[in-house]
XYZ file of C-alpha atoms in Angstrom:
514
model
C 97.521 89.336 127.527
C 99.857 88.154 130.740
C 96.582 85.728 131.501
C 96.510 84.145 127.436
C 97.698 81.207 127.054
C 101.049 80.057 125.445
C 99.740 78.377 122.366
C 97.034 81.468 121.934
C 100.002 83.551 121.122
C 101.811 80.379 118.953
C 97.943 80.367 117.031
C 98.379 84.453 116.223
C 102.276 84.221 115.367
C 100.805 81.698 112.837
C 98.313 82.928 111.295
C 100.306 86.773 111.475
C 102.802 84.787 109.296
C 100.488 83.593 107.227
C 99.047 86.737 106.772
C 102.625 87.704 105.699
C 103.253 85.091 103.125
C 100.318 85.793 101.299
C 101.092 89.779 101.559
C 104.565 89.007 99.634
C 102.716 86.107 97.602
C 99.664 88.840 96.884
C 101.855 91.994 95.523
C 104.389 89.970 93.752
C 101.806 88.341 91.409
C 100.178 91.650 91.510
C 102.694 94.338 89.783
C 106.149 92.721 91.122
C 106.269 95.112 93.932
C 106.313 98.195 91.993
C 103.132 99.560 94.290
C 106.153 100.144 96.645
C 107.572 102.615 94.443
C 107.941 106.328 95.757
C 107.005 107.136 92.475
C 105.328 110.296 90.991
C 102.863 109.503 88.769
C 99.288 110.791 88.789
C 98.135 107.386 90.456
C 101.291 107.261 93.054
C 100.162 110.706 95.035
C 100.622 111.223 98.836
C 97.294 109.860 99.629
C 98.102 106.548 98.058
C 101.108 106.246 99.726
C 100.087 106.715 102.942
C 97.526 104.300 102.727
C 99.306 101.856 101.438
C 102.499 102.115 103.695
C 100.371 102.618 106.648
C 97.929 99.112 106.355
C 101.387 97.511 105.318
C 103.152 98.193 108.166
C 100.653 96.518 110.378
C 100.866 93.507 109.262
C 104.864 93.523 110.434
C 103.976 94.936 113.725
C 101.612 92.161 114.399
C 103.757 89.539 113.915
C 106.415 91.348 116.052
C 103.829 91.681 118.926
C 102.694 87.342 118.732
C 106.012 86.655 118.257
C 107.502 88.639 121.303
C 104.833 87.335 123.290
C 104.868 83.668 122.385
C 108.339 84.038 122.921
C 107.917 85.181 126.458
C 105.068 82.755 127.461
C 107.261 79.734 126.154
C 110.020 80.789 128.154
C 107.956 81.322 131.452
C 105.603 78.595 131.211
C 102.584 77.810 133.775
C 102.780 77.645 137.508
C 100.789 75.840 140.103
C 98.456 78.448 142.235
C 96.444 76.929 145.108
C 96.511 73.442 143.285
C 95.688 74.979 139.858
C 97.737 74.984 137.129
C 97.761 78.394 135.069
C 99.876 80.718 133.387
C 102.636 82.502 135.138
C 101.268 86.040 135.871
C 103.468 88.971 134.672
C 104.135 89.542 138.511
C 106.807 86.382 138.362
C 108.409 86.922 135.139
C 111.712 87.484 134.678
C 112.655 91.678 135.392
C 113.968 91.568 131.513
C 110.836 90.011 130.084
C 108.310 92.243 131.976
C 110.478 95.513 130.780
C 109.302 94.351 126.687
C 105.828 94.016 128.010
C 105.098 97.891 127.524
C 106.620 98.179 124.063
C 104.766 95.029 123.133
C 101.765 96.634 123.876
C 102.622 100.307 122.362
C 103.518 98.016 119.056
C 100.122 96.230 119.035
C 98.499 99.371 119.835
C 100.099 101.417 116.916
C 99.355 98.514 114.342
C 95.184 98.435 115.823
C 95.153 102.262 115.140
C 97.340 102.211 111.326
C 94.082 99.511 110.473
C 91.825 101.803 111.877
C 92.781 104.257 109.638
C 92.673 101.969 106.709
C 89.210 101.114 107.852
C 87.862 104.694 108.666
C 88.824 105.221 104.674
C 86.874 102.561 103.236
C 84.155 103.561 105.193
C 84.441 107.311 104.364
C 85.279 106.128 100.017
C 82.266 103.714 99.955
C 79.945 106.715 101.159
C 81.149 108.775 98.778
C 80.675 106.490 95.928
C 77.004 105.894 97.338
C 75.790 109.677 97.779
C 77.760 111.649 95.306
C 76.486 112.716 91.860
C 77.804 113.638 88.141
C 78.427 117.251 89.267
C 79.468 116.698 92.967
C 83.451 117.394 93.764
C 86.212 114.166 93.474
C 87.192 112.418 96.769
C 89.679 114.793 97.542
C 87.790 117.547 97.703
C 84.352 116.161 99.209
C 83.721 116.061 103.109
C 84.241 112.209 103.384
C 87.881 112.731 102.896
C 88.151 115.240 105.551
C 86.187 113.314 107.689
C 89.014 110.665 107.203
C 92.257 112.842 108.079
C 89.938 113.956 110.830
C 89.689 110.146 111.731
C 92.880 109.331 111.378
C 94.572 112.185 113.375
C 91.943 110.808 116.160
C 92.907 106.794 115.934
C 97.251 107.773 115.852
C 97.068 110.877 118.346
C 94.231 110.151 120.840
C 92.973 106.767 120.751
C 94.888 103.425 121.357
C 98.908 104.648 122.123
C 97.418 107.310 124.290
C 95.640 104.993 126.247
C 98.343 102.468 126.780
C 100.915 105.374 127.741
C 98.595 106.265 130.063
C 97.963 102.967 131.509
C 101.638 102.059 131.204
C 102.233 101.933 135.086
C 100.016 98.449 135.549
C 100.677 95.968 132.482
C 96.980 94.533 133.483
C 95.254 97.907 133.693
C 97.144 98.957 130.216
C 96.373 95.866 128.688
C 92.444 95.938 129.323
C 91.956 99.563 128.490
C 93.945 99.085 125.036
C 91.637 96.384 124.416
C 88.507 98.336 125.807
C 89.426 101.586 123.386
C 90.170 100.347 120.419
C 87.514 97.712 120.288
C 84.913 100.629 120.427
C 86.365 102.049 118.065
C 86.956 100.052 115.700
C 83.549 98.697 116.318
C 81.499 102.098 115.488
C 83.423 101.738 111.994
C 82.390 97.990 111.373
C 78.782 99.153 112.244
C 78.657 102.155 110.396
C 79.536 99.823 107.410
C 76.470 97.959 107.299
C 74.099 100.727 106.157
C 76.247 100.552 102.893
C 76.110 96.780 102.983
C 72.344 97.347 102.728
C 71.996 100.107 99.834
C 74.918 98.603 97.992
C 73.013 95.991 96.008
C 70.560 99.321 95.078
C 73.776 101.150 93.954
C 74.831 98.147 91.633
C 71.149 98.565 90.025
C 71.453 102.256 89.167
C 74.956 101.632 87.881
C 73.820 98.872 85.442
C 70.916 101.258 84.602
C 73.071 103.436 82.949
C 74.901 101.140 80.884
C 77.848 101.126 82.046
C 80.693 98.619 81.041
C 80.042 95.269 82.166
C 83.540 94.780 83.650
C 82.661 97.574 85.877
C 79.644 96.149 87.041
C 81.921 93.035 88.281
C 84.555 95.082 90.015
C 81.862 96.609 92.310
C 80.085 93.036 92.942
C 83.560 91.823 93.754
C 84.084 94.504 96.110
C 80.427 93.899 97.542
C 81.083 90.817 98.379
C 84.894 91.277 99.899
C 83.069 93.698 101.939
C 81.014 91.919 103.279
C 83.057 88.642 104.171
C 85.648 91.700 105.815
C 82.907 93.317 107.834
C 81.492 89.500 109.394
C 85.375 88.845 110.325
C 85.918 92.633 111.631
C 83.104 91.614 114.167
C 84.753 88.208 115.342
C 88.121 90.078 115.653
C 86.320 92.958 117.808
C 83.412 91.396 120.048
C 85.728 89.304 121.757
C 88.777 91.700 122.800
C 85.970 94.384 123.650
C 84.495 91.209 125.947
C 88.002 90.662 127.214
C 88.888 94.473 128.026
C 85.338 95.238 129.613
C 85.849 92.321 131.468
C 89.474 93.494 132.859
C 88.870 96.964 133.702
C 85.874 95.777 136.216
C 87.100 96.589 139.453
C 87.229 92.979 141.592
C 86.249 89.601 139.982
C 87.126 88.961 136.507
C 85.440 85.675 135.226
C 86.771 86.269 131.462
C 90.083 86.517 132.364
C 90.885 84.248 134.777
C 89.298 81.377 132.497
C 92.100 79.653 130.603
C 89.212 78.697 128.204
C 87.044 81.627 127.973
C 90.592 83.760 127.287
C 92.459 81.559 124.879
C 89.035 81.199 123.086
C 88.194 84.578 122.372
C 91.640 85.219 121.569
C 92.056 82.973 118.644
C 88.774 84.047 117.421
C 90.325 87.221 117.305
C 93.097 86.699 115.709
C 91.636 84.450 113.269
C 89.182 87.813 112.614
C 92.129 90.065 112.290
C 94.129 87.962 109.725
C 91.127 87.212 107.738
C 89.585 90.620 107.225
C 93.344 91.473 106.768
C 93.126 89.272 103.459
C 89.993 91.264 102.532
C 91.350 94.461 102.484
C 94.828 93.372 100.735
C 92.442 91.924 97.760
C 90.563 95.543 97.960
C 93.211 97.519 98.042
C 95.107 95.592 95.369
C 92.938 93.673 93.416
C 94.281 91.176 90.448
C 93.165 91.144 87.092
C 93.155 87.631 86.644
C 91.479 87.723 82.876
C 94.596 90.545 82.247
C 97.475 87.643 83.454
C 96.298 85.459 81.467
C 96.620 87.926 78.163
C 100.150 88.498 79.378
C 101.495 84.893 79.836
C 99.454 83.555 76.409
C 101.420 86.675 74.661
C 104.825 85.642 76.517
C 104.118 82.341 75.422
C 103.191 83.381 72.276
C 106.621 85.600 71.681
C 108.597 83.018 73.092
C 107.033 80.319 71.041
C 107.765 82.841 67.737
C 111.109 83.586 68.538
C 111.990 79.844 68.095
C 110.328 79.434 64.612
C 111.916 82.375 63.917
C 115.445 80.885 64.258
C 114.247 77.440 63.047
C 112.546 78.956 60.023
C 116.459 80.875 59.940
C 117.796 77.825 58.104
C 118.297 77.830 54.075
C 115.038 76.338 52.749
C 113.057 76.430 55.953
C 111.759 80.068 55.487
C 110.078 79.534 52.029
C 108.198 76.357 53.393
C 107.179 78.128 56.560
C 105.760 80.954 55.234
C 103.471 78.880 52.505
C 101.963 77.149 55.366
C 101.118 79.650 57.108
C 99.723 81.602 54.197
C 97.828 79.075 53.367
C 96.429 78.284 57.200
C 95.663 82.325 57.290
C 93.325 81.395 53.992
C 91.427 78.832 54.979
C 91.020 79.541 58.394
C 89.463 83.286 57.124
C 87.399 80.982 54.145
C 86.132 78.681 56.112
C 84.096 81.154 59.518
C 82.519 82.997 55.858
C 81.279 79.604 54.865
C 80.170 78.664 58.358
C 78.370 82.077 59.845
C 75.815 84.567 58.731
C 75.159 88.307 59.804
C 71.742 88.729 61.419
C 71.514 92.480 62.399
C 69.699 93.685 65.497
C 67.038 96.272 65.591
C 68.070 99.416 67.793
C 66.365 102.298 68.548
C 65.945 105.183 65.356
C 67.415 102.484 63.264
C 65.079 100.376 60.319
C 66.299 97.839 57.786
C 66.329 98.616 54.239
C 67.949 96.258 51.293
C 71.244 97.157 49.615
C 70.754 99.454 47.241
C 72.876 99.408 43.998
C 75.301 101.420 44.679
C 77.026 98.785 47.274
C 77.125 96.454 44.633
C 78.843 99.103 42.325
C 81.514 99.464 45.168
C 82.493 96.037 45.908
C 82.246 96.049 41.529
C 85.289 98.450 42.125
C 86.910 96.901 44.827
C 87.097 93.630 42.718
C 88.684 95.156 39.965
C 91.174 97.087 41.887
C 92.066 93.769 43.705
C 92.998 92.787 40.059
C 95.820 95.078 40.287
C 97.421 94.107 43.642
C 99.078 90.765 42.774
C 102.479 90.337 42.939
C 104.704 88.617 40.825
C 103.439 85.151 42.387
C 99.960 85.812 41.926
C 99.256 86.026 45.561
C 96.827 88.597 47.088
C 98.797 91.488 49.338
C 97.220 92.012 52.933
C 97.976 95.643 53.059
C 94.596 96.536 51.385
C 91.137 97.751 52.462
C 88.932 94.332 54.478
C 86.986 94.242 51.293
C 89.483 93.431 49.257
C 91.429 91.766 51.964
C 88.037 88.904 52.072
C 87.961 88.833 48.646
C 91.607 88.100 47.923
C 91.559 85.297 50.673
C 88.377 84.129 49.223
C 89.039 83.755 45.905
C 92.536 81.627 47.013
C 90.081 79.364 47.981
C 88.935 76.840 44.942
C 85.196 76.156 45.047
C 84.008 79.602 44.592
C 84.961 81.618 47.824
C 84.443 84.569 46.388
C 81.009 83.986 45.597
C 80.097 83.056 49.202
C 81.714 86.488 50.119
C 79.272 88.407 47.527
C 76.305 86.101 48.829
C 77.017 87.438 52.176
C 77.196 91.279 51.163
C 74.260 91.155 49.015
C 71.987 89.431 51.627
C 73.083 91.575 54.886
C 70.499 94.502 55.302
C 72.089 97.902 55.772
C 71.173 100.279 58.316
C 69.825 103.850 57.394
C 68.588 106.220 59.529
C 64.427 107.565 59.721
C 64.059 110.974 58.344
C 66.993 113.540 57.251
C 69.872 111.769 57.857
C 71.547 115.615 58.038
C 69.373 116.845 60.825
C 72.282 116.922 63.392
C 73.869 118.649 61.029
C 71.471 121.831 59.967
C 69.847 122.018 63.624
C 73.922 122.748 64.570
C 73.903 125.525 61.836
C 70.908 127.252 62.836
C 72.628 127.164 66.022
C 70.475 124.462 67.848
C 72.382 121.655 69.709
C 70.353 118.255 69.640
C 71.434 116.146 72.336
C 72.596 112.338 71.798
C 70.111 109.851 72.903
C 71.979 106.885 75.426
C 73.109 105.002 73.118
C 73.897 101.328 73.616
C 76.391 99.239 71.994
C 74.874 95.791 70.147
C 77.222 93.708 68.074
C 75.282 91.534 65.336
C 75.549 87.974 66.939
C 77.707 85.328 65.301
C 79.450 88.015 63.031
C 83.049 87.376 62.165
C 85.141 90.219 62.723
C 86.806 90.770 59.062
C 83.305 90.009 57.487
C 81.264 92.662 59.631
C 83.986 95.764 58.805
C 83.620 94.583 54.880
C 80.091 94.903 55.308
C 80.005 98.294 57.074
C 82.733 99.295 54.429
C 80.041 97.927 51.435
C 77.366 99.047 52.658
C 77.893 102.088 54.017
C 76.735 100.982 57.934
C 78.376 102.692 60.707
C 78.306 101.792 64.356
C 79.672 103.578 67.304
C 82.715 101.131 69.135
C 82.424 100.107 72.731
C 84.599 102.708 73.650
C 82.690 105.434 72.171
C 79.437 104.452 73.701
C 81.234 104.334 76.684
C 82.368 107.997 76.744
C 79.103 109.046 75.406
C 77.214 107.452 78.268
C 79.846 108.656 81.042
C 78.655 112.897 79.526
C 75.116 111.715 80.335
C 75.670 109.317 83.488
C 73.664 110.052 86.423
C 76.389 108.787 88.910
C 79.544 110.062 89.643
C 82.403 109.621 86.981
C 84.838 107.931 90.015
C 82.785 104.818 88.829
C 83.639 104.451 85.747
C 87.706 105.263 86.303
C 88.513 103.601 90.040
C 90.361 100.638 90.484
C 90.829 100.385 94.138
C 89.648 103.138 97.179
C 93.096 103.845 97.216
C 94.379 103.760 92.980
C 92.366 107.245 92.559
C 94.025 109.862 90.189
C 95.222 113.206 91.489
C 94.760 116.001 89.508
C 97.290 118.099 88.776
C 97.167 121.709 87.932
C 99.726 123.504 85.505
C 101.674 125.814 87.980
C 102.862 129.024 86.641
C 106.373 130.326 86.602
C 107.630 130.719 89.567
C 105.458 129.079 91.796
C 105.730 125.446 93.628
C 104.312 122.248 92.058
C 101.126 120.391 93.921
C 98.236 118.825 93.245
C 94.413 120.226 92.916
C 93.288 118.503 96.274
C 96.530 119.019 98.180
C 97.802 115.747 98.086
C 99.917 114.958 95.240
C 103.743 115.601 95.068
């Protein structure tokens, strides 16, 4: 860039630092650096390493390139040719400064093809995700991820440092070419992007079709959307160095180039592109769980804040007191959500309402009677017992007839019994028929307190499947490919490991874990 001027380079040594900050700022919040690790965990395989060590080294050999350069154009300054004032050309530099000009450029050119290869593998993951089915191989063993070493042997070995050692002889000629190459390049990989831009929105449909988890559903929109702010900045960072190196290897007049506007401006725009799809890709490759750091500093706050009453309540007389009051908070805060909320059950598929038969009543008949027999010396109800009990004990602490609200409750909430022989399942699996599951998916009876709808299910007799099993149910029948339900990151994908036998060397089902 011997025609860029000074504060060009000062703009990209800025914004390169920038970048930097937030890269320390970014993995610090995001597992204090332990991504680093040379670890050897499922997670931590070769493949994750390499991506991750590769598109964090760029960011390092960017800055060195701006900073090296800014340096140099600082130091050299402008110079007055045929009445106009412009940049010195690399011709009048100092001998020292126009010997760093070729590993400047082999620097810049190593750091454009370590981001093409970080590109080239979101490209290659996304398509994966798109086309592959339930029964289709994982990542590492589909032809995307060959496609990718293929790629990436291409962008180290025979794309940008080959071109600027071969160019190395004219710091001009070099300079345009490494511009010219890796702009196509990268360019065929920002385009080839867009077609999954497109279908993506169809993708999220299907996905939400099957009833997935809903959290999953937001981790692809939020990679949708990174996406495609990282693809709109890929193109600003591209379309004007390609413009700039077409522009230098012409053969005789160069207007680009030898316009102190035209050159400065398309190289901030590029540089502003770089650094900002940079920021993309960082949140991509390590995204933050922002709902999961918040869990984890309320529970800090919430240990710290008990290990102090723990040493106040330490004092003669303080522990009695303490524990009362929060006895008797625990009671009427549990008292109190049974006086305020009802259970209104939802309708689901194979599933009627029918009343409570007697023999619900005869069980929480029982379950009174043996919470006769589990006071202490004090009177007080022990929380070790079934939720039944548990609702009643807390309930009848209350004066005013808690206990009676808790009875209203279980005799008014309908159970749920299932059409026809509820052993079906059960004979058609001794005949030796297998019925499948229907898709089952998971409703929770709105405005249902938590310790009120288990002593119903326990009363009653209802069973429901939890969130979790639905989950796994769904994931046998899924129509998509089980990645979706398990990935993190296009890079945080499990290796599997076989068991070796005796005798014979460790390594991982698709080659690359260690």
């Amino acid at each position: 860039m011997t025609h860029v001027s000074a504060s060009a380079f000062c703009v990209w040594a800025v914004l390169s630092t920038a970048l930097g900050a937030f890269l320390l700022g970014h993995l610090w919040r995001f597992d204090r650096f332990k991504c680093l690790k040379w670890s050897n965990s499922p997670y931590s395989g070769s493949f994750k390493r390499i991506m991750t060590y590769t598109y964090l080294i760029t960011i390092p050999l960017i800055m060195i390139y701006s900073f090296g350069f800014t340096y140099i154009k600082y130091k050299e300054g402008f110079i007055d040719i045929a009445g106009t004032i412009v940049t010195k050309p690399y011709n009048f530099w100092d001998e020292r400064y126009q010997r760093v000009i070729f590993p400047l450029m082999m620097v810049f050119s190593f750091a454009w093809s370590f981001e093409m290869i970080t590109h080239l593998e979101e490209l290659c993951f996304w398509l994966f995700l798109l086309n592959a089915g339930p029964q289709q191989p994982d990542w590492f063993r589909s032809p995307f991820f060959r496609l990718w070493m293929a790629g990436s042997f291409v962008a180290v070995r025979l794309l940008c440092p080959s071109v600027t050692i071969a160019y190395r002889g004219d710091p001009l000629s070099c300079e345009a070419h490494t511009f010219l190459a890796g702009s196509v390049g990268d360019l065929v990989l920002t385009t080839a992007f867009i077609p999954i831009l497109l279908s993506f929105p169809n993708f999220l449909r299907k996905v939400k079709a099957e009833g997935v988890d809903p959290s999953i559903v937001i981790r692809l929109r939020k990679f949708y959307e990174l996406n495609v702010v990282r693809i709109i900045f890929r193109f600003l960072m591209h379309i004007p160095l390609l413009a700039l190196g077409a522009d230098g290897v012409q053969a005789h007049k160069h207007e680009l180039n030898e316009s102190m506007f035209w050159t400065d401006l398309f190289s901030i725009v590029a540089g502003l592109g770089c650094v900002f799809s940079s920021v993309c890709t960082l949140l991509i490759f390590f995204p933050r769980s922002y709902e999961a750091e918040y869990q984890a500093n309320e529970a800090s706050q919430h240990r710290s804040n008990h290990t102090r009453s723990s040493l106040q309540t330490s004092r003669p007389g303080a522990q009695e007191s303490s524990s009362a009051g929060r006895s008797q908070a625990l009671t009427m805060t549990v008292v109190d959500s049974l006086e305020g909320r009802r259970m209104r059950p939802t309708a689901r598929a194979g599933t009627v309402p029918a009343p409570t038969s007697g023999a619900g009543l005869a069980r929480l008949a029982r379950a009174e009677s043996e919470a006769e027999t589990t006071k202490d010396a004090t009177g007080t109800y022990l929380l070790t017992d079934s939720p039944v009990l548990r609702a009643e004990a807390l309930a009848r602490a209350k004066p005013g007839g808690g206990l009676a609200r808790v009875r209203a409750h279980l005799a008014d909430a309908p159970a749920y019994c299932t059409e026809g022989d509820p052993w079906a399942d059960a004979k058609a699996a001794e005949d030796g028929g297998v019925r499948a599951l229907p898709e089952m998916a998971y409703e929770t009876p709105p405005h249902t307190p938590r310790h009120l709808g288990f002593a119903l299910g326990l009363a009653t007799g209802a069973g429901t499947l939890t969130a979790a099993n639905v989950q796994r149910h769904n994931v046998r029948q899924s129509q998509i490919n089980p990645l979706v339900h398990s990935f993190t990151s296009p890079i945080d994908l499990l290796e599997r490991r076989e068991t070796p036998h005796p005798g014979t060397p460790r390594r991982s089902q698709s080659g690359w874990g260690v």
